[in-house]
Coordinates of C-alpha atoms in Angstrom, one line a residue:
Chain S
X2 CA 0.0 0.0 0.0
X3 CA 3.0 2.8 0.1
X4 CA 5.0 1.6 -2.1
X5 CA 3.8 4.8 -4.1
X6 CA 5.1 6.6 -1.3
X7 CA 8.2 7.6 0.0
X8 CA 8.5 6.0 3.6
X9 CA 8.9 8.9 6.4
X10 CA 9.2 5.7 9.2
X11 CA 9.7 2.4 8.0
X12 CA 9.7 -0.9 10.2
X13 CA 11.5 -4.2 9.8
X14 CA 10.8 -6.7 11.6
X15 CA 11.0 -5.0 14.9
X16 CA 10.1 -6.6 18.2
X17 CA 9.2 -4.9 21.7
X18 CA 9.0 -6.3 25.1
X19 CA 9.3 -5.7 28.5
X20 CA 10.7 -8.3 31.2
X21 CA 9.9 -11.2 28.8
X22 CA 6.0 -9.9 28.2
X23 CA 6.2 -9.7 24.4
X24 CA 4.0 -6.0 23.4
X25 CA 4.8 -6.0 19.9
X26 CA 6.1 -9.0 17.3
X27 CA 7.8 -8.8 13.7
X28 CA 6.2 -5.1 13.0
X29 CA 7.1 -4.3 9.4
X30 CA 5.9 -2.2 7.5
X31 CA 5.7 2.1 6.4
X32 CA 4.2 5.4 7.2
X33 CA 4.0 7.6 3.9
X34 CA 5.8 10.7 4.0
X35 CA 3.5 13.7 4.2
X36 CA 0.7 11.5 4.9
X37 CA -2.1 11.0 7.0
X38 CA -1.9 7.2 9.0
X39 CA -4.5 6.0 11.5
X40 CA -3.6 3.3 13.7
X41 CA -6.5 1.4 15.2
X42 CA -7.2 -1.5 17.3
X43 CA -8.2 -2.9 20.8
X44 CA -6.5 -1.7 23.5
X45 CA -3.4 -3.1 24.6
X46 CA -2.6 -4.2 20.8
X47 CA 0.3 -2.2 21.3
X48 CA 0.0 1.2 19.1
X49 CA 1.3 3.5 21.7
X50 CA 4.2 1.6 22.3
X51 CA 5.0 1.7 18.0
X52 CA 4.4 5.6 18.7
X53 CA 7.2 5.4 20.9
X54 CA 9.4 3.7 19.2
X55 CA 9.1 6.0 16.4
X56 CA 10.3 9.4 18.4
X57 CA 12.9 6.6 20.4
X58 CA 11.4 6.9 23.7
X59 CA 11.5 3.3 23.1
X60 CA 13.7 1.4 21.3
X61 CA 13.5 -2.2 19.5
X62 CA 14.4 -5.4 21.1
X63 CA 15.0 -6.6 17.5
X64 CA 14.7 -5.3 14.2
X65 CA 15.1 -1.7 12.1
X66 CA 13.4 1.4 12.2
X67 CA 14.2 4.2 9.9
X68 CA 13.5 7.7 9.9
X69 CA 13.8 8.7 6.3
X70 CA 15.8 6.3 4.9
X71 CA 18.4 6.6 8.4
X72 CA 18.4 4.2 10.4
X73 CA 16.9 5.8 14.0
X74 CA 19.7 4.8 15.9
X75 CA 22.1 7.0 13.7
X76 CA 19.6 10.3 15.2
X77 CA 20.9 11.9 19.0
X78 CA 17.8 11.3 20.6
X79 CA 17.0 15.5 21.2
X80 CA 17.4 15.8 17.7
X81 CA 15.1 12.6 17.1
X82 CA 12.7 14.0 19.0
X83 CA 12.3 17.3 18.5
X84 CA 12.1 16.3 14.1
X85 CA 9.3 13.3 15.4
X86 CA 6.7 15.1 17.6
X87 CA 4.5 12.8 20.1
X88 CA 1.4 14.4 22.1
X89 CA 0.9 11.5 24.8
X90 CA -2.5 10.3 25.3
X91 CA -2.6 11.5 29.0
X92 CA -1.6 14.9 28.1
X93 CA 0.4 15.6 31.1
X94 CA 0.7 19.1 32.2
X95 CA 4.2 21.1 34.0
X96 CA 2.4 23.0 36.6
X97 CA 2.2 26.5 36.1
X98 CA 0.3 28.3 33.1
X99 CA -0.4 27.8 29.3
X100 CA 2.4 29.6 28.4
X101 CA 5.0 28.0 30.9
X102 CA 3.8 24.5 28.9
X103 CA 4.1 25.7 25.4
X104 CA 7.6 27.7 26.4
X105 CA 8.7 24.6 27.8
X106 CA 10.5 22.6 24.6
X107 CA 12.0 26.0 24.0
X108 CA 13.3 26.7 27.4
X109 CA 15.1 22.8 26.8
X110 CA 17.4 24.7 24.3
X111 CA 18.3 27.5 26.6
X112 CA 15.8 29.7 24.6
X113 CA 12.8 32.6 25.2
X114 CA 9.9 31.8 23.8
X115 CA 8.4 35.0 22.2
X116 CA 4.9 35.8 23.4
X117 CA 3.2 36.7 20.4
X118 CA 4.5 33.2 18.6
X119 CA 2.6 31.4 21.7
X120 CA -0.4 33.1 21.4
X121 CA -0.8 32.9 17.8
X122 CA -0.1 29.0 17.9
X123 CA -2.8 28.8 20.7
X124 CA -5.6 30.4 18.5
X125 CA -4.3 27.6 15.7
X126 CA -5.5 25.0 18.1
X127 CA -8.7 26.7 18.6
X128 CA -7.9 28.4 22.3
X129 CA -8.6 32.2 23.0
X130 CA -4.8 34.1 23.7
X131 CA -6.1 34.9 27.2
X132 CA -5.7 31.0 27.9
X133 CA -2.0 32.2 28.0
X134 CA -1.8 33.1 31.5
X135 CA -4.5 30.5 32.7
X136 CA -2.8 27.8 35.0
X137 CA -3.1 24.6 33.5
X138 CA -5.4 22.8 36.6
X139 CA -8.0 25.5 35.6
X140 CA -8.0 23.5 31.7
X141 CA -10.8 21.0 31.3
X142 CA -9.6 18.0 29.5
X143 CA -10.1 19.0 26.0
X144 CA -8.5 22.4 26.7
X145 CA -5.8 20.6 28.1
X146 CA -5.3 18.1 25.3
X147 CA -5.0 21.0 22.5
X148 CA -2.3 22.8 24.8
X149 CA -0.5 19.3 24.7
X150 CA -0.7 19.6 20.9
X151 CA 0.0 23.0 20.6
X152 CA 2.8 22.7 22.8
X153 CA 4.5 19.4 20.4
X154 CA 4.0 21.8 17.4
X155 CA 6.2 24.5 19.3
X156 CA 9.8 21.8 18.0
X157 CA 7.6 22.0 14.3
X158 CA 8.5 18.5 14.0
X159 CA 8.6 17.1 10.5
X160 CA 6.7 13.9 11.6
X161 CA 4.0 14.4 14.3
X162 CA 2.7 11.5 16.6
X163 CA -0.5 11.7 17.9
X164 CA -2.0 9.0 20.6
X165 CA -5.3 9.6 21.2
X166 CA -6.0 13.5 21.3
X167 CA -9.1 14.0 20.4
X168 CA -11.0 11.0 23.1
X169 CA -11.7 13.6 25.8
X170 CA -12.9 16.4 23.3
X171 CA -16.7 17.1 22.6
X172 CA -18.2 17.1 19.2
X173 CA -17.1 20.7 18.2
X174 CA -13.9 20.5 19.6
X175 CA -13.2 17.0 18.0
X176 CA -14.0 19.0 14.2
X177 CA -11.9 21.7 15.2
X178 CA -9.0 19.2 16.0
X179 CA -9.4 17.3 12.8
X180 CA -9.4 20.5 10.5
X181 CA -6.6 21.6 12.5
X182 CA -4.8 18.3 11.8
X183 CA -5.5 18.4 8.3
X184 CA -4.6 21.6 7.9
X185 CA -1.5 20.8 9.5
X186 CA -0.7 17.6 7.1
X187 CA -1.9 19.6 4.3
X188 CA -0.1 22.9 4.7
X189 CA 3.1 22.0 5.9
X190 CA 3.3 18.3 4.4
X191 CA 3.9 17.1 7.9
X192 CA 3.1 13.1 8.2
X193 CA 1.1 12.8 10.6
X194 CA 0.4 9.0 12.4
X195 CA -2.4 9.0 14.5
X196 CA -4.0 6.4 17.1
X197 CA -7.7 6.4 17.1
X198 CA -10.4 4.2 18.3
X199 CA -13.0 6.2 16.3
X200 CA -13.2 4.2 13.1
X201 CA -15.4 7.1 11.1
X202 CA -12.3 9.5 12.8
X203 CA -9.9 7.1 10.7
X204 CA -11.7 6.8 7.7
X205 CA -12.9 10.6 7.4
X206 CA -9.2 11.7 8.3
X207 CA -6.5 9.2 7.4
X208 CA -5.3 8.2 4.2
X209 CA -4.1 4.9 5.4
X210 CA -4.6 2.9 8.3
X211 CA -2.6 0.3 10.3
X212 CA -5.0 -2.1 12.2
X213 CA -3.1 -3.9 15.4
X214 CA -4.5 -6.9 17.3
X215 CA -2.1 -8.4 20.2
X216 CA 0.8 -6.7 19.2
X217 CA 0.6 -7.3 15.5
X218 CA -0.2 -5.6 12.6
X219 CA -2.8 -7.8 11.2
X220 CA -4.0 -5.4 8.1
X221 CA -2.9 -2.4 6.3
X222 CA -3.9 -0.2 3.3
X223 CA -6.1 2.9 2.4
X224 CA -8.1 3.5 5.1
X225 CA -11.3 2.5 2.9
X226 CA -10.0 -1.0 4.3
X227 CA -12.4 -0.4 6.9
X228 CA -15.4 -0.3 5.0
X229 CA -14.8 -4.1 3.6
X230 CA -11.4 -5.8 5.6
X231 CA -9.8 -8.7 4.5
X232 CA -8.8 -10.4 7.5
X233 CA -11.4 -12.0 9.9
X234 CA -10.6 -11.1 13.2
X235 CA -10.9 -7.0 11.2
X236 CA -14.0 -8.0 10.4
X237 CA -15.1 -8.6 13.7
X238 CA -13.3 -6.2 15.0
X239 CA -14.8 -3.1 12.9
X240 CA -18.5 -4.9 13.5
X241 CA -17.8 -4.8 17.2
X242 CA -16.8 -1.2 16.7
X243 CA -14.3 0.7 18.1
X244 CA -13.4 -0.6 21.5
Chain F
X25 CA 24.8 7.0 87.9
X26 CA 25.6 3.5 89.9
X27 CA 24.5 0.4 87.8
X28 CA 21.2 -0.1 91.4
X29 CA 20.0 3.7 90.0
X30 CA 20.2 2.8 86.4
X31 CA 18.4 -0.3 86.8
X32 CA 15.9 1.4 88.7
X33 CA 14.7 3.7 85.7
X34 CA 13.6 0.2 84.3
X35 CA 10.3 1.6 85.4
X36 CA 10.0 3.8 82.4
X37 CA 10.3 0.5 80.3
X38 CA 7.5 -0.7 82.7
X39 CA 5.0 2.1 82.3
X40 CA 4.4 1.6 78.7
X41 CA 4.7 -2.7 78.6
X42 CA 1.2 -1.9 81.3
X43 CA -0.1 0.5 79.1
X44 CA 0.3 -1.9 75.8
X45 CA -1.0 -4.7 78.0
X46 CA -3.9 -2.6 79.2
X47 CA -4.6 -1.6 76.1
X48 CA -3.9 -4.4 73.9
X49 CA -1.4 -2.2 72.0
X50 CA 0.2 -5.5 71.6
X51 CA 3.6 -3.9 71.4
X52 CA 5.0 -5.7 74.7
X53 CA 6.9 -8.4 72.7
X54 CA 8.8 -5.2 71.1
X55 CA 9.5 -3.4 74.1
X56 CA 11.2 -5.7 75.4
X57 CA 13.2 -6.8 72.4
X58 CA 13.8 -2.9 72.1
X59 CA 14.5 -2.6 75.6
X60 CA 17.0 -5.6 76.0
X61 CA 18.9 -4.6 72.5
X62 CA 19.7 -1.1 73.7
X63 CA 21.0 -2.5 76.7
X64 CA 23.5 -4.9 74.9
X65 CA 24.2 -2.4 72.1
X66 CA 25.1 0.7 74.0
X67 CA 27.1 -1.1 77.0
X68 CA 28.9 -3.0 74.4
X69 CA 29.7 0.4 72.5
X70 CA 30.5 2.2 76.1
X71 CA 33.3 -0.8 76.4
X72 CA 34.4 -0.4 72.6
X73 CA 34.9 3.7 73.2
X74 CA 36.6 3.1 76.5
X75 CA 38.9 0.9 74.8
X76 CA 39.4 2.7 71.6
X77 CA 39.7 6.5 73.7
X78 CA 42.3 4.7 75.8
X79 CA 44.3 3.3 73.3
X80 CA 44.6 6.7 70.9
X81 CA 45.3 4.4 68.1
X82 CA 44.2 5.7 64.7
X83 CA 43.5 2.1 63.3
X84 CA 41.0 1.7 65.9
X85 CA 39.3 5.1 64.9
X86 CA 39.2 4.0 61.5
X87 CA 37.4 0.7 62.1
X88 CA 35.1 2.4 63.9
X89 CA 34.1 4.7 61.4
X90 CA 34.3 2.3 58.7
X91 CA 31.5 0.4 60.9
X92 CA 29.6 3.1 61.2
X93 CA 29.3 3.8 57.2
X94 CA 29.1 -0.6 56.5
X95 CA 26.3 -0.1 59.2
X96 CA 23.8 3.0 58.0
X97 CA 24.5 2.0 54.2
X98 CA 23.1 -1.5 55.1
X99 CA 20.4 0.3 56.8
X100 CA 19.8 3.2 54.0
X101 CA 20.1 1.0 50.8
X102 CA 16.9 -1.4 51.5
X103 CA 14.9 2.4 50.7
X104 CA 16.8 2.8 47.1
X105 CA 16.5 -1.1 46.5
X106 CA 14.8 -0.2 42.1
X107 CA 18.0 2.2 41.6
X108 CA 21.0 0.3 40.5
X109 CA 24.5 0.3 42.4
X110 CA 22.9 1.8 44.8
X111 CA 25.2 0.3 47.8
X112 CA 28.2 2.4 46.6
X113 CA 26.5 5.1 45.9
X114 CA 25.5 5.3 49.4
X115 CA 28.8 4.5 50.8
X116 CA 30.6 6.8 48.8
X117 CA 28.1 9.8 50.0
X118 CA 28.3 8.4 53.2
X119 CA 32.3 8.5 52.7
X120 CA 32.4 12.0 51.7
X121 CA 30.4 13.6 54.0
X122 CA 32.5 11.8 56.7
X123 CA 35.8 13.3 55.2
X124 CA 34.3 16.5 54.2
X125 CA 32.7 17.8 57.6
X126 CA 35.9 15.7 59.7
X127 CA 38.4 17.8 57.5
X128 CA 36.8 21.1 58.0
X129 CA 36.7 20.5 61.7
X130 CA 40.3 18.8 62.1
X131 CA 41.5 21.3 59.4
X132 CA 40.9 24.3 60.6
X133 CA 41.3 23.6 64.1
X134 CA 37.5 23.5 65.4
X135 CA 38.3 20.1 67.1
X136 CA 41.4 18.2 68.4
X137 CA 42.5 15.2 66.0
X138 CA 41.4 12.5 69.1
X139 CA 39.6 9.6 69.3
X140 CA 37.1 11.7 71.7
X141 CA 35.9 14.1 69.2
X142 CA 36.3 12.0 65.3
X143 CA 34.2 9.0 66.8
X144 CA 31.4 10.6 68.5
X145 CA 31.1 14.0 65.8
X146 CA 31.5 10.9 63.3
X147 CA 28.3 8.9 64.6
X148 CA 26.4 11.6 64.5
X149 CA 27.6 12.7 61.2
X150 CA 27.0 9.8 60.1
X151 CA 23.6 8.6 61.5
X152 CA 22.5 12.0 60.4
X153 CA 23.2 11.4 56.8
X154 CA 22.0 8.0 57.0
X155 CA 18.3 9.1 58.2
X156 CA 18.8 11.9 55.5
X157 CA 19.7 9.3 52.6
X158 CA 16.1 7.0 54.0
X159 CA 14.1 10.2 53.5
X160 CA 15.8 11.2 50.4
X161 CA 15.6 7.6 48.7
X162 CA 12.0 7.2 50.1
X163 CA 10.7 10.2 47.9
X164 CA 13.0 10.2 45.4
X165 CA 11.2 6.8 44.4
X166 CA 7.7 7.6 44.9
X167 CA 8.2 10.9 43.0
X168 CA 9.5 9.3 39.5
X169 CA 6.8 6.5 40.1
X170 CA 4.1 8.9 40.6
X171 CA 5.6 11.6 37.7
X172 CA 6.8 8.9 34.9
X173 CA 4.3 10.9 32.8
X174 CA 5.9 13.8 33.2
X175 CA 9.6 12.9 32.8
X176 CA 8.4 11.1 29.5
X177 CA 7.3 14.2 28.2
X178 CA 10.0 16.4 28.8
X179 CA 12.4 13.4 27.1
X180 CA 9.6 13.6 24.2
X181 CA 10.3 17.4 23.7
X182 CA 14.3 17.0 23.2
X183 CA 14.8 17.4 26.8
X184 CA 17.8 15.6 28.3
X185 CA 17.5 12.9 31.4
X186 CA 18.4 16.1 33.8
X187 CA 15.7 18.6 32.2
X188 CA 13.7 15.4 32.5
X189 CA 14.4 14.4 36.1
X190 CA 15.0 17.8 37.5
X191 CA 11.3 18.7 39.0
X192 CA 11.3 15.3 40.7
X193 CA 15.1 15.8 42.1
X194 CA 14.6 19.1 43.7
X195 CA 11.1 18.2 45.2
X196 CA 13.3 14.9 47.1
X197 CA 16.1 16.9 47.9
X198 CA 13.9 19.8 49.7
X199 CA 11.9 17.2 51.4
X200 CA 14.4 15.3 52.6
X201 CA 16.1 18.4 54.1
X202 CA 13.0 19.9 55.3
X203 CA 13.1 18.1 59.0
X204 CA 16.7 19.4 59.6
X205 CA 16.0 22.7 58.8
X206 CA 12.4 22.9 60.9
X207 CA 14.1 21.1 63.7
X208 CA 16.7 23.9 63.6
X209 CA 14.1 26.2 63.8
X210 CA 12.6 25.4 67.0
X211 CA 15.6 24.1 68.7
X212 CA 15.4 26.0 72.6
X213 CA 12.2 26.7 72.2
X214 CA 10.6 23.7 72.0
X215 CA 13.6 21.0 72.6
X216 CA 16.8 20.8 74.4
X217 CA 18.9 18.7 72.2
X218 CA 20.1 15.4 73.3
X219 CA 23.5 15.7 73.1
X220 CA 23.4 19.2 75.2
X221 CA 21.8 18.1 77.8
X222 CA 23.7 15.8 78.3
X223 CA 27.1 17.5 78.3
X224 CA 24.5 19.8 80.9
X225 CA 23.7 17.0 83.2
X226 CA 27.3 15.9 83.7
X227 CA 28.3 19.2 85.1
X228 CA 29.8 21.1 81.8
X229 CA 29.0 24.7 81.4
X230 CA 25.7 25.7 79.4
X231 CA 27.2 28.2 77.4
X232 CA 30.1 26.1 76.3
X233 CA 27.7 23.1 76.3
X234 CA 25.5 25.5 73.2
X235 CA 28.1 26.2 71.6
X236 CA 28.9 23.0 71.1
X237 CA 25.1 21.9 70.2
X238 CA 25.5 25.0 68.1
X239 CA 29.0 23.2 65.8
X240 CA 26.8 20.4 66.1
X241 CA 23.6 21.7 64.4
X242 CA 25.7 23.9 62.0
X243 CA 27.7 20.8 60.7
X244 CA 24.3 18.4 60.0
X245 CA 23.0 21.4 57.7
X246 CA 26.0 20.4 55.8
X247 CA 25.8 16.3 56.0
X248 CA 21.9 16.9 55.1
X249 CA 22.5 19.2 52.4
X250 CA 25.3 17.7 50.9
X251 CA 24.1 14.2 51.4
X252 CA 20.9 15.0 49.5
X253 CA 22.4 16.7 46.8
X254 CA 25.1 14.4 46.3
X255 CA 22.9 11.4 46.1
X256 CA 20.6 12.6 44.0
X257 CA 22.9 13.4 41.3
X258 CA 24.5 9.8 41.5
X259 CA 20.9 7.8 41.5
X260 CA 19.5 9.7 38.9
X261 CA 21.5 8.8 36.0
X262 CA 20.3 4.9 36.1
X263 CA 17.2 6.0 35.6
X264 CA 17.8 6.4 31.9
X265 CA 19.8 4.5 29.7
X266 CA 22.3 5.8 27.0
X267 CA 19.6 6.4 24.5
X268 CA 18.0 8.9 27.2
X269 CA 15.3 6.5 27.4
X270 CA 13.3 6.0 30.9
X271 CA 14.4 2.6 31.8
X272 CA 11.3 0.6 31.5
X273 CA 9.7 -1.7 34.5
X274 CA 6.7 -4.2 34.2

């Protein structure tokens, strides 16, 4: 399915455990460069662990990954992860105000962050500039979510990571984030790989989709897939709806 | 004190086995255990100072202080037991602040180079940094337990294991010197410490008996300070591995 495509990540074989508990097995396979990817399955299939294996907060027990034809290892890890952007699922906060969170990956380099650049990258995410000096425990979680976005978009990473955002967002906020998403992907040609468990979310958004059961990728193509899988357990799985 | 009046204030080891019984505490069997081990411990020390203050021999010192450090880094590693190697790092905190705050006070001529002086500053130099490395070690765990979140998102952003770590290191290192500092605060006031009166009860001079306390107090700001700090930036390197990941546990 990307062979069309120029590979921003590509797997080989690459297996992941911890203490002997096996999370992911012979994961091969590519994200398209300047491409949208879904990645959807059950919980504990193992998707956020891939996500972190892509920006090397992880790394492989076995196997290759490459970033663009490099092999990841040959990447410092700041520099690794400041091209490969990840906003975790549980959106954690440093305590303190809007601004202190988005000036944060800046501040790791020694550096101001200008004021103006913050509040103009908080209305991209759909947040009024007087969220600025708001302390983050004032946030619901949906406000808190977009600053966890807005903030990963401070390092403009090449390839952005997304686990997740958009589960604790209402309706509106949910179309906001997907525009803001595409417009991202679209605009800048960032690749974007994103874990969902909202199958319509996958299919409305992404141009290809990974599907992981129990640490495996058990189907991959255009994210039509979804309509009409191949595989069985896919089948069942997209029947059952999202889970 | 003759040995009839000492075994006399038994009764205060009475008063509370009545009270547990009373009361079903069901702290008798400990009590006694408690009671009994004191006994043995500190008459066996009294006869191992006697000995070693008699003799002057600076062999003897150093055993005695290398005891001390096997003894509270047995005691303060068990806290630190998920962070690797952490025996020597222990030791070798313990080991510095030893020669650090013993220099100072040898080297500039606060205190005579005896027996006297080395071993008793020394257990409580010692014992104080122990108790200092169990609080520090204590919340220094629980902190990156309770914060992995956090840590992993500063690594996410291109932050190094230090940006990473650094919230968590200075909340352990502030809490673990917090009880020296309050009980600094209040010392006079509210207690007479141990160690002055007791110079007081066997007939020194008060003033020269504070200013003692006050060497005393002055010198454990530097063993809690400098133990904190110090073990802290040795434990939290094994946290993270070369690729400044977060070491992974199940």
């Amino acid at each position: 399915m990307t062979t069309d495509y120029k590979p921003a990540i590509h797997f080989n074989h690459v297996d992941y455990s911890i203490d002997g508990n096996k999370i992911l097995r012979g994961i091969t396979g590519s994200f398209p460069e300047g491409k949208i990817t879904t990645l959807v399955g059950p919980s504990g299939a193992g998707k956020t662990t891939l996500l972190k294996l892509c920006n090397g907060l992880l790394s492989p027990e076995s196997g290759e990954i490459y970033i663009k034809d490099k092999g990841i290892d040959s990447f410092e890890p700041v520099e690794l992860r400041r091209k490969v952007g990840i906003a975790l699922q549980s959106a954690p906060m440093v305590s303190g105000t809007v601004y202190k969170n988005l000036a944060l990956p800046v501040e790791l380099r020694g550096e101001k962050y200008d004021k103006k650049e913050a509040e103009s990258l908080l209305r991209d995410v759909g947040l009024d500039e007087k969220f600025l000096d708001r302390k983050v425990t004032d946030l619901s979680g949906g406000q808190q979510q977009k600053v966890s976005i807005a903030r990963t978009l401070v390092n403009k990473p090449e390839i952005l990571l997304l686990d997740e955002i958009t589960s604790s967002l209402d309706r509106t906020s949910l179309k906001e984030m997907e525009e803001l998403i595409t417009l991202i992907n679209r605009k800048y040609g960032t690749t974007i790989i994103w874990i969902t468990h909202n199958l319509q979310q996958a299919l409305d958004i992404g141009d290809y989709t990974w599907v992981m059961m129990d640490g495996e990728v058990v189907e991959t193509g255009e994210s039509k897939l979804l309509r009409s899988p191949a595989n069985d357990r896919v089948k069942s799985f997209v029947q059952g709806g999202a889970q | 004190m003759t040995y009839l009046t000492l075994s006399i204030t038994l009764i205060f080891v009475v008063i509370p086995l009545v009270l547990s019984k009373t009361l079903n505490l069901g702290l008798e069997r400990d009590t006694i255990i408690a009671t009994v081990r004191s006994i043995i411990q500190l008459l066996l020390v009294g006869f191992i100072l006697k000995f070693v203050f008699d003799s002057e021999s600076l062999l003897y010192i150093f055993l005695m202080v290398t005891l001390m450090i096997v003894a509270a880094t047995h005691n303060a590693r068990n806290k630190g037991a998920s962070i690797k190697g952490i025996t020597w790092k222990v030791a070798v905190t313990l080991i510095f602040v030893e020669v650090l705050t013993q220099g100072i006070l040898i080297g500039l001529n606060i205190t005579p180079p005896t027996a006297q002086y080395i071993i008793s500053i020394s257990g409580m130099v010692i014992g104080n940094s122990m108790v200092l490395s169990i609080l520090f070690l204590n919340r220094f765990t629980a902190e990156v337990e309770s914060h992995q979140d956090e840590t992993e998102l500063v690594l996410s952003l291109g932050g190094t294991p230090k940006q990473a770590i650094h919230t968590q290191l200075i909340n352990s290192i502030k809490a673990s010197m917090i009880p020296t500092i309050e009980s600094q605060k209040t010392v006079g006031l509210v207690q007479l410490p141990g160690m002055m009166s007791g110079q007081i009860i066997a007939g020194a001079d008060p003033i020269q008996a504070v200013q003692f306390q006050l060497l005393i107090m002055f010198l454990l700001l530097t063993t809690a300070a400098v133990t904190s700090v110090m073990l802290g930036f040795l434990s939290y390197p094994t946290l993270f591995n070369q690729r400044m990941q977060l070491i992974q546990k199940s």
